[in-house]
Amino acid sequence: MKAVCNREALLSACQLASVAVAARDVKPILKNLKAIVEPDRCTLMATDLELGIRLEVRSVKVDEAGDAIIPATRMLSILRESTDEELTVEATHDACTVRGAFNEFEMPSEDPANFPDIPAFAEEKYHEVAAGVLREMVRRTNFAVAVGEARFSATTGILVEFEGDQAKLVGTDGRRLPMAQGAATAHGWHTTKVQMPVILAKS
């Protein structure tokens, strides 16, 4: 795998993906990011087996397609400290090299086949919510989610309900019960009336 990336765009993508990098030693490979480089795109993935993030990196020139495992913490340090506008990232199953105009960094790598897959979103029935609306709804409910060992596991997450053109989020720790609602657009007659999913607060 070999690609030339805009440093700022790659740093922004790595910072977002690193939210899902495993903090505990669940599996050593989960402390890394997985990069899938195709002729027309580069996809970064991270997971701690509870939360998974899959996102596309913009401003990438692909020289050689392929998959690679990138150490998350070291890559973030390099991207923060580097002064180059563009960086060349080259990786094999054994090593990952990052080159700038004046610097070169080499890190160990692993076999990408050992990294768990994070499926792409391909649903036909779903609701669409504006990012600002969803952010505000989460802010108004997330504070009441139970922390640590709760009496009921459902209280450690946020209840999500989508119906028609409305989205509702409900959080509780057994004492507080905030609810927030906002506008949403349904696609394919999607509804959660039957399932009523609870999403982890971290997600």
Coordinates of N, CA and C in Angstrom, one line a residue:
M1 N 0.9 -1.2 0.0 CA 0.0 0.0 0.0 C 0.9 1.2 0.0
K2 N 0.6 2.2 -0.9 CA 1.3 3.4 -0.9 C 0.4 4.6 -1.4
A3 N 0.4 5.7 -0.6 CA -0.5 6.8 -0.9 C 0.2 8.1 -0.4
V4 N -0.1 9.2 -1.1 CA 0.3 10.5 -0.7 C -0.9 11.2 -0.2
C5 N -0.8 11.7 1.1 CA -2.0 12.3 1.8 C -1.7 13.7 2.2
N6 N -2.7 14.5 2.2 CA -2.6 15.8 2.8 C -2.6 15.6 4.3
R7 N -1.5 16.2 5.0 CA -1.3 16.0 6.4 C -2.5 16.4 7.3
E8 N -3.1 17.6 7.0 CA -4.2 18.0 7.9 C -5.4 17.1 7.7
A9 N -5.7 16.7 6.5 CA -6.9 15.8 6.3 C -6.7 14.5 7.0
L10 N -5.4 13.9 6.9 CA -5.1 12.6 7.5 C -5.1 12.7 9.0
L11 N -4.6 13.8 9.5 CA -4.6 14.1 11.0 C -6.1 14.1 11.5
S12 N -6.9 14.9 10.8 CA -8.3 15.0 11.2 C -9.0 13.6 11.2
A13 N -8.8 12.8 10.2 CA -9.4 11.5 10.1 C -8.9 10.6 11.1
C14 N -7.6 10.6 11.4 CA -7.0 9.7 12.4 C -7.5 10.1 13.8
Q15 N -7.6 11.4 14.1 CA -8.1 11.8 15.4 C -9.5 11.3 15.6
L16 N -10.4 11.4 14.6 CA -11.8 10.9 14.7 C -11.8 9.4 14.9
A17 N -11.1 8.7 14.1 CA -11.1 7.2 14.1 C -10.5 6.7 15.5
S18 N -9.5 7.5 16.0 CA -8.9 7.0 17.3 C -9.8 7.0 18.5
V19 N -11.0 7.6 18.4 CA -12.0 7.5 19.4 C -12.4 6.1 19.7
A20 N -12.3 5.2 18.6 CA -12.7 3.8 18.8 C -11.6 2.9 19.0
V21 N -10.3 3.4 19.1 CA -9.2 2.5 19.3 C -9.3 2.0 20.7
A22 N -9.1 0.7 20.9 CA -9.2 0.1 22.2 C -8.2 0.6 23.2
A23 N -8.7 1.0 24.4 CA -7.9 1.6 25.5 C -7.4 0.4 26.3
R24 N -8.2 -0.7 26.4 CA -7.8 -1.8 27.2 C -7.1 -2.9 26.3
D25 N -6.4 -3.8 26.9 CA -5.8 -4.9 26.1 C -6.8 -6.0 25.7
V26 N -7.8 -5.7 24.9 CA -8.7 -6.7 24.5 C -8.0 -7.6 23.5
K27 N -7.5 -7.0 22.4 CA -6.6 -7.7 21.5 C -5.6 -6.7 21.1
P28 N -4.3 -7.0 21.0 CA -3.3 -6.0 20.7 C -3.5 -5.3 19.4
I29 N -4.0 -6.0 18.4 CA -4.2 -5.4 17.1 C -5.2 -4.2 17.1
L30 N -6.1 -4.2 18.1 CA -7.1 -3.2 18.2 C -6.6 -1.8 18.6
K31 N -5.3 -1.8 19.0 CA -4.7 -0.5 19.3 C -4.2 0.2 18.1
N32 N -4.5 -0.4 16.9 CA -4.1 0.2 15.6 C -5.3 0.7 14.8
L33 N -5.0 1.3 13.7 CA -6.0 1.7 12.7 C -5.8 0.8 11.5
K34 N -6.8 0.5 10.8 CA -6.7 -0.3 9.5 C -7.0 0.7 8.4
A35 N -6.1 0.7 7.4 CA -6.3 1.6 6.2 C -6.6 0.7 5.0
I36 N -7.6 0.9 4.3 CA -7.9 0.2 3.1 C -7.8 1.2 1.9
V37 N -6.8 1.1 1.1 CA -6.5 2.0 0.0 C -6.9 1.4 -1.3
E38 N -7.8 2.1 -2.0 CA -8.3 1.6 -3.3 C -8.0 2.7 -4.3
P39 N -8.0 2.4 -5.6 CA -7.6 3.4 -6.6 C -8.3 4.8 -6.4
D40 N -9.5 4.8 -5.9 CA -10.3 6.1 -5.9 C -10.6 6.6 -4.4
R41 N -10.1 5.8 -3.4 CA -10.4 6.3 -2.0 C -9.5 5.6 -1.0
C42 N -9.5 6.2 0.2 CA -8.8 5.6 1.3 C -9.7 5.5 2.5
T43 N -9.9 4.3 3.1 CA -10.9 4.2 4.2 C -10.1 3.8 5.5
L44 N -10.3 4.5 6.5 CA -9.7 4.2 7.8 C -10.8 3.6 8.7
M45 N -10.3 2.5 9.5 CA -11.2 1.8 10.4 C -10.6 1.7 11.8
A46 N -11.4 1.7 12.8 CA -10.9 1.5 14.2 C -12.1 0.9 15.0
T47 N -11.8 0.0 15.9 CA -12.8 -0.6 16.8 C -12.3 -1.1 18.1
D48 N -13.1 -1.0 19.1 CA -12.7 -1.7 20.4 C -13.7 -2.8 20.7
L49 N -14.4 -3.3 19.7 CA -15.4 -4.4 19.7 C -16.7 -3.9 20.3
E50 N -16.8 -2.7 20.8 CA -18.1 -2.1 21.2 C -18.5 -1.0 20.2
L51 N -17.5 -0.2 19.9 CA -17.7 0.9 19.0 C -16.8 0.8 17.8
G52 N -17.4 1.0 16.6 CA -16.6 0.9 15.4 C -16.7 2.1 14.6
I53 N -15.6 2.6 14.0 CA -15.7 3.8 13.1 C -15.1 3.4 11.8
R54 N -15.7 3.8 10.7 CA -15.3 3.6 9.4 C -15.5 4.9 8.6
L55 N -14.4 5.5 8.1 CA -14.5 6.8 7.5 C -13.5 7.0 6.3
E56 N -13.8 7.8 5.4 CA -13.0 8.0 4.2 C -12.1 9.2 4.4
V57 N -10.9 9.1 4.0 CA -9.9 10.2 4.1 C -9.9 10.9 2.7
R58 N -10.0 12.2 2.8 CA -10.0 13.0 1.6 C -8.6 13.4 1.2
S59 N -8.4 14.0 0.0 CA -7.1 14.5 -0.5 C -6.0 13.4 -0.5
V60 N -6.3 12.3 -1.1 CA -5.4 11.2 -1.2 C -5.0 10.9 -2.6
K61 N -3.7 10.7 -2.9 CA -3.3 10.3 -4.2 C -2.8 8.9 -4.1
V62 N -3.4 7.9 -4.7 CA -3.1 6.5 -4.5 C -2.0 6.1 -5.5
D63 N -0.9 5.6 -5.0 CA 0.1 5.1 -5.9 C 0.0 3.5 -6.0
E64 N -0.4 2.9 -4.9 CA -0.5 1.5 -4.9 C -1.6 1.1 -3.9
A65 N -2.6 0.4 -4.4 CA -3.8 0.0 -3.6 C -3.3 -1.2 -2.6
G66 N -4.1 -1.3 -1.5 CA -3.8 -2.4 -0.6 C -4.3 -2.1 0.8
D67 N -4.1 -3.0 1.7 CA -4.6 -2.8 3.1 C -3.3 -2.7 4.0
A68 N -3.5 -2.0 5.1 CA -2.3 -1.8 6.0 C -2.8 -1.6 7.5
I69 N -2.0 -2.0 8.4 CA -2.3 -1.7 9.8 C -1.3 -0.6 10.3
I70 N -1.9 0.5 10.9 CA -1.1 1.6 11.3 C -1.2 1.8 12.8
P71 N -0.1 1.9 13.5 CA -0.1 2.1 15.0 C -0.8 3.5 15.2
A72 N -1.9 3.5 15.9 CA -2.7 4.8 16.1 C -1.9 5.9 16.8
T73 N -1.4 5.6 18.0 CA -0.7 6.6 18.8 C 0.5 7.2 18.1
R74 N 1.3 6.3 17.5 CA 2.5 6.8 16.9 C 2.2 7.7 15.6
M75 N 1.2 7.2 14.9 CA 0.8 7.9 13.7 C 0.2 9.3 14.0
L76 N -0.5 9.4 15.1 CA -1.1 10.7 15.5 C 0.1 11.7 16.0
S77 N 1.1 11.1 16.6 CA 2.2 11.9 17.1 C 3.0 12.5 15.9
I78 N 3.2 11.6 14.9 CA 3.9 12.0 13.7 C 3.1 13.1 12.9
L79 N 1.8 12.9 12.8 CA 1.0 13.9 12.0 C 0.9 15.2 12.8
R80 N 0.9 15.2 14.1 CA 0.9 16.5 14.9 C 2.2 17.2 14.8
E81 N 3.3 16.5 14.8 CA 4.6 17.2 14.9 C 5.2 17.6 13.5
S82 N 4.7 16.9 12.5 CA 5.3 17.1 11.1 C 4.9 18.5 10.6
T83 N 5.7 19.1 9.8 CA 5.5 20.4 9.3 C 5.2 20.3 7.8
D84 N 5.2 19.1 7.2 CA 5.0 18.9 5.8 C 3.5 19.1 5.4
E85 N 3.3 19.6 4.3 CA 1.9 19.7 3.8 C 1.4 18.4 3.3
E86 N 2.2 17.6 2.7 CA 1.9 16.2 2.2 C 2.8 15.2 2.7
L87 N 2.3 14.0 3.0 CA 3.1 12.9 3.5 C 2.9 11.7 2.7
T88 N 3.9 10.9 2.4 CA 3.7 9.6 1.7 C 3.7 8.5 2.8
V89 N 2.6 7.7 2.7 CA 2.5 6.6 3.7 C 2.6 5.3 2.9
E90 N 3.6 4.5 3.3 CA 3.8 3.2 2.6 C 3.8 2.1 3.6
A91 N 3.1 1.0 3.4 CA 3.0 0.0 4.4 C 3.0 -1.4 3.7
T92 N 3.6 -2.3 4.5 CA 3.6 -3.8 4.2 C 3.0 -4.5 5.4
H93 N 3.0 -5.8 5.4 CA 2.6 -6.5 6.6 C 3.6 -6.5 7.7
D94 N 4.8 -6.0 7.5 CA 5.8 -5.9 8.5 C 6.1 -4.5 9.0
A95 N 6.0 -3.5 8.2 CA 6.4 -2.1 8.5 C 5.5 -1.1 7.8
C96 N 5.4 0.1 8.5 CA 4.7 1.2 7.9 C 5.7 2.4 8.0
T97 N 5.9 3.0 6.8 CA 6.8 4.2 6.7 C 6.1 5.4 6.3
V98 N 6.4 6.5 7.0 CA 5.8 7.8 6.7 C 6.9 8.8 6.3
R99 N 6.8 9.3 5.1 CA 7.9 10.2 4.6 C 7.4 11.6 4.3
G100 N 8.2 12.6 4.7 CA 7.9 14.0 4.3 C 9.0 14.5 3.5
A101 N 9.1 15.8 3.3 CA 10.1 16.4 2.5 C 11.5 16.3 3.2
F102 N 11.5 16.3 4.5 CA 12.8 16.3 5.3 C 12.9 15.2 6.3
N103 N 11.8 14.5 6.5 CA 11.8 13.4 7.6 C 11.3 12.1 7.1
E104 N 11.6 11.1 7.8 CA 11.1 9.7 7.5 C 11.0 9.0 8.8
F105 N 9.8 8.3 9.0 CA 9.5 7.6 10.2 C 9.1 6.2 9.8
E106 N 9.6 5.2 10.6 CA 9.2 3.8 10.4 C 8.6 3.2 11.6
M107 N 7.5 2.5 11.5 CA 6.8 1.9 12.6 C 6.5 0.4 12.2
P108 N 6.4 -0.5 13.3 CA 6.0 -1.9 13.0 C 4.6 -1.9 12.5
S109 N 4.3 -3.0 11.7 CA 2.9 -3.2 11.3 C 2.5 -4.6 11.5
E110 N 1.3 -5.0 11.1 CA 0.8 -6.4 11.3 C 0.0 -6.8 10.1
D111 N -0.4 -8.0 10.1 CA -1.2 -8.5 9.0 C -2.7 -7.9 9.1
P112 N -3.1 -7.2 8.1 CA -4.5 -6.6 8.1 C -5.6 -7.6 8.2
A113 N -5.3 -8.8 7.8 CA -6.4 -9.9 7.9 C -6.8 -10.2 9.3
N114 N -6.0 -9.9 10.3 CA -6.3 -10.1 11.7 C -7.2 -9.1 12.3
F115 N -7.4 -8.0 11.6 CA -8.2 -6.9 12.1 C -9.7 -7.2 11.8
P116 N -10.6 -7.0 12.8 CA -12.0 -7.3 12.6 C -12.6 -6.4 11.5
D117 N -13.5 -6.9 10.7 CA -14.2 -6.1 9.7 C -15.2 -5.2 10.3
I118 N -15.3 -4.0 9.7 CA -16.4 -3.1 10.1 C -17.2 -2.8 8.9
P119 N -18.4 -3.4 8.8 CA -19.2 -3.3 7.5 C -19.6 -1.9 7.2
A120 N -19.7 -1.6 5.9 CA -20.1 -0.3 5.4 C -21.6 -0.2 5.6
F121 N -22.2 1.0 5.7 CA -23.6 1.2 5.8 C -24.3 1.0 4.5
A122 N -25.2 0.0 4.4 CA -25.8 -0.3 3.2 C -27.3 -0.5 3.3
E123 N -27.9 0.1 4.4 CA -29.4 -0.1 4.7 C -30.2 0.7 3.7
E124 N -31.4 0.2 3.3 CA -32.3 0.9 2.5 C -33.4 1.6 3.3
K125 N -33.6 1.2 4.5 CA -34.5 1.8 5.4 C -33.7 2.5 6.6
Y126 N -33.8 3.8 6.7 CA -33.1 4.5 7.7 C -33.7 5.9 7.9
H127 N -33.3 6.6 9.0 CA -33.6 8.0 9.2 C -32.4 8.8 9.1
E128 N -32.6 10.0 8.5 CA -31.5 11.0 8.4 C -31.7 12.2 9.3
V129 N -30.7 12.5 10.1 CA -30.8 13.6 11.1 C -29.6 14.5 10.9
A130 N -29.9 15.8 10.9 CA -28.8 16.8 10.7 C -27.8 16.7 11.9
A131 N -26.5 16.8 11.6 CA -25.5 16.6 12.6 C -25.7 17.5 13.8
G132 N -26.0 18.8 13.5 CA -26.2 19.8 14.6 C -27.3 19.4 15.5
V133 N -28.4 18.9 14.9 CA -29.6 18.5 15.7 C -29.3 17.3 16.5
L134 N -28.6 16.3 15.9 CA -28.3 15.1 16.7 C -27.3 15.4 17.8
R135 N -26.3 16.3 17.6 CA -25.4 16.7 18.6 C -26.1 17.3 19.8
E136 N -27.0 18.2 19.5 CA -27.8 18.9 20.6 C -28.6 17.9 21.4
M137 N -29.3 17.0 20.7 CA -30.1 15.9 21.3 C -29.3 15.1 22.3
V138 N -28.1 14.7 21.8 CA -27.2 13.9 22.6 C -26.7 14.6 23.8
R139 N -26.4 15.9 23.6 CA -25.9 16.8 24.7 C -27.0 16.9 25.8
R140 N -28.3 16.9 25.4 CA -29.4 17.1 26.4 C -29.8 15.8 27.1
T141 N -29.3 14.6 26.6 CA -29.7 13.4 27.2 C -28.5 12.6 27.8
N142 N -27.3 12.7 27.3 CA -26.2 11.9 27.6 C -25.7 12.1 29.1
F143 N -26.0 13.3 29.7 CA -25.5 13.6 31.0 C -26.2 12.7 32.1
A144 N -27.4 12.2 31.7 CA -28.2 11.4 32.7 C -28.0 9.9 32.5
V145 N -27.1 9.5 31.6 CA -26.8 8.0 31.4 C -26.0 7.5 32.6
A146 N -26.4 6.3 33.1 CA -25.7 5.7 34.3 C -24.2 5.4 33.9
V147 N -23.3 5.6 34.8 CA -21.9 5.4 34.6 C -21.5 4.2 35.5
G148 N -20.6 3.3 34.9 CA -20.1 2.1 35.6 C -21.1 1.0 35.7
E149 N -21.1 0.3 36.8 CA -22.0 -0.9 37.0 C -23.4 -0.4 37.4
A150 N -24.3 -0.5 36.5 CA -25.7 0.0 36.7 C -26.6 -1.2 37.1
R151 N -27.7 -0.9 37.8 CA -28.6 -2.0 38.2 C -29.2 -2.6 36.9
F152 N -29.6 -1.8 35.9 CA -30.1 -2.3 34.7 C -29.2 -1.8 33.5
S153 N -28.8 -2.8 32.7 CA -27.8 -2.4 31.6 C -28.3 -1.4 30.7
A154 N -29.7 -1.4 30.5 CA -30.3 -0.4 29.6 C -30.0 1.0 30.0
T155 N -29.8 1.3 31.2 CA -29.5 2.7 31.7 C -28.1 3.2 31.4
T156 N -27.3 2.3 30.9 CA -25.9 2.8 30.5 C -25.9 3.3 29.0
G157 N -27.0 3.4 28.4 CA -27.1 3.9 27.0 C -28.3 4.8 26.9
I158 N -28.5 5.2 25.6 CA -29.6 6.2 25.3 C -30.6 5.5 24.4
L159 N -31.8 5.5 24.8 CA -32.9 4.9 24.0 C -33.2 5.8 22.8
V160 N -33.3 5.2 21.6 CA -33.4 5.9 20.4 C -34.8 5.5 19.8
E161 N -35.6 6.5 19.4 CA -36.8 6.2 18.7 C -37.0 7.1 17.5
F162 N -37.2 6.5 16.3 CA -37.5 7.2 15.1 C -38.9 6.8 14.6
E163 N -39.6 7.8 14.4 CA -41.0 7.6 13.9 C -41.4 8.8 13.0
G164 N -41.8 8.5 11.7 CA -42.2 9.6 10.8 C -41.1 10.6 10.6
D165 N -41.4 11.9 10.9 CA -40.4 13.0 10.8 C -39.8 13.4 12.1
Q166 N -39.9 12.5 13.1 CA -39.4 12.9 14.4 C -38.3 11.9 14.9
A167 N -37.3 12.4 15.6 CA -36.3 11.5 16.3 C -36.4 11.9 17.8
K168 N -36.4 10.9 18.6 CA -36.4 11.1 20.1 C -35.2 10.3 20.7
L169 N -34.6 11.0 21.7 CA -33.5 10.3 22.5 C -33.9 10.4 24.0
V170 N -33.8 9.3 24.7 CA -34.1 9.3 26.1 C -32.9 8.7 26.9
G171 N -32.5 9.4 28.0 CA -31.5 8.9 28.8 C -31.9 8.8 30.3
T172 N -31.5 7.8 31.0 CA -31.8 7.8 32.4 C -30.8 7.0 33.2
D173 N -30.6 7.4 34.5 CA -29.8 6.6 35.4 C -30.6 6.1 36.6
G174 N -31.9 6.1 36.4 CA -32.9 5.6 37.4 C -33.4 6.7 38.3
R175 N -32.8 7.9 38.2 CA -33.3 9.1 38.9 C -33.7 10.2 38.0
R176 N -32.9 10.4 37.0 CA -33.2 11.5 36.0 C -33.7 10.9 34.7
L177 N -34.6 11.6 34.0 CA -35.2 11.1 32.8 C -35.3 12.2 31.7
P178 N -34.2 12.7 31.1 CA -34.4 13.7 30.1 C -34.7 13.1 28.7
M179 N -35.5 13.8 28.0 CA -35.9 13.4 26.6 C -35.6 14.6 25.7
A180 N -35.1 14.3 24.5 CA -34.9 15.4 23.5 C -35.4 14.9 22.2
Q181 N -36.0 15.8 21.4 CA -36.5 15.4 20.1 C -36.2 16.4 19.1
G182 N -36.1 16.0 17.8 CA -35.7 16.8 16.7 C -36.2 16.3 15.4
A183 N -36.1 17.1 14.4 CA -36.6 16.7 13.1 C -35.7 15.7 12.4
A184 N -36.3 14.8 11.7 CA -35.6 13.7 11.0 C -36.3 13.4 9.7
T185 N -35.6 12.8 8.8 CA -36.2 12.5 7.5 C -36.1 11.0 7.3
A186 N -37.3 10.3 7.1 CA -37.4 8.9 7.0 C -37.1 8.5 5.5
H187 N -36.4 7.4 5.4 CA -36.1 6.8 4.0 C -36.6 5.4 4.1
G188 N -37.4 5.0 3.1 CA -37.9 3.6 3.0 C -38.8 3.2 4.1
W189 N -39.6 4.2 4.6 CA -40.6 3.9 5.7 C -39.9 3.3 6.9
H190 N -38.8 3.8 7.3 CA -38.1 3.3 8.5 C -38.8 3.7 9.8
T191 N -38.8 2.8 10.7 CA -39.3 3.1 12.1 C -38.6 2.2 13.1
T192 N -38.5 2.7 14.4 CA -37.9 1.8 15.4 C -39.0 1.5 16.4
K193 N -40.2 1.6 16.1 CA -41.3 1.4 17.0 C -41.3 0.0 17.6
V194 N -40.9 -1.0 16.8 CA -40.9 -2.4 17.2 C -39.6 -2.7 18.1
Q195 N -38.4 -2.2 17.7 CA -37.2 -2.6 18.4 C -36.9 -1.7 19.6
M196 N -37.0 -0.4 19.4 CA -36.6 0.6 20.5 C -35.1 0.3 20.9
P197 N -34.2 0.5 20.0 CA -32.8 0.2 20.4 C -32.2 1.2 21.4
V198 N -31.2 0.7 22.2 CA -30.5 1.4 23.2 C -29.0 1.5 22.7
I199 N -28.5 2.7 22.5 CA -27.1 2.9 22.0 C -26.2 3.3 23.2
L200 N -25.0 2.6 23.2 CA -24.1 2.9 24.3 C -23.7 4.4 24.3
A201 N -23.6 5.0 25.5 CA -23.2 6.4 25.6 C -22.0 6.7 24.9
K202 N -21.0 5.9 24.9 CA -19.7 6.1 24.2 C -19.9 6.3 22.7
S203 N -20.8 5.5 22.2 CA -21.1 5.7 20.7 C -21.7 7.0 20.4

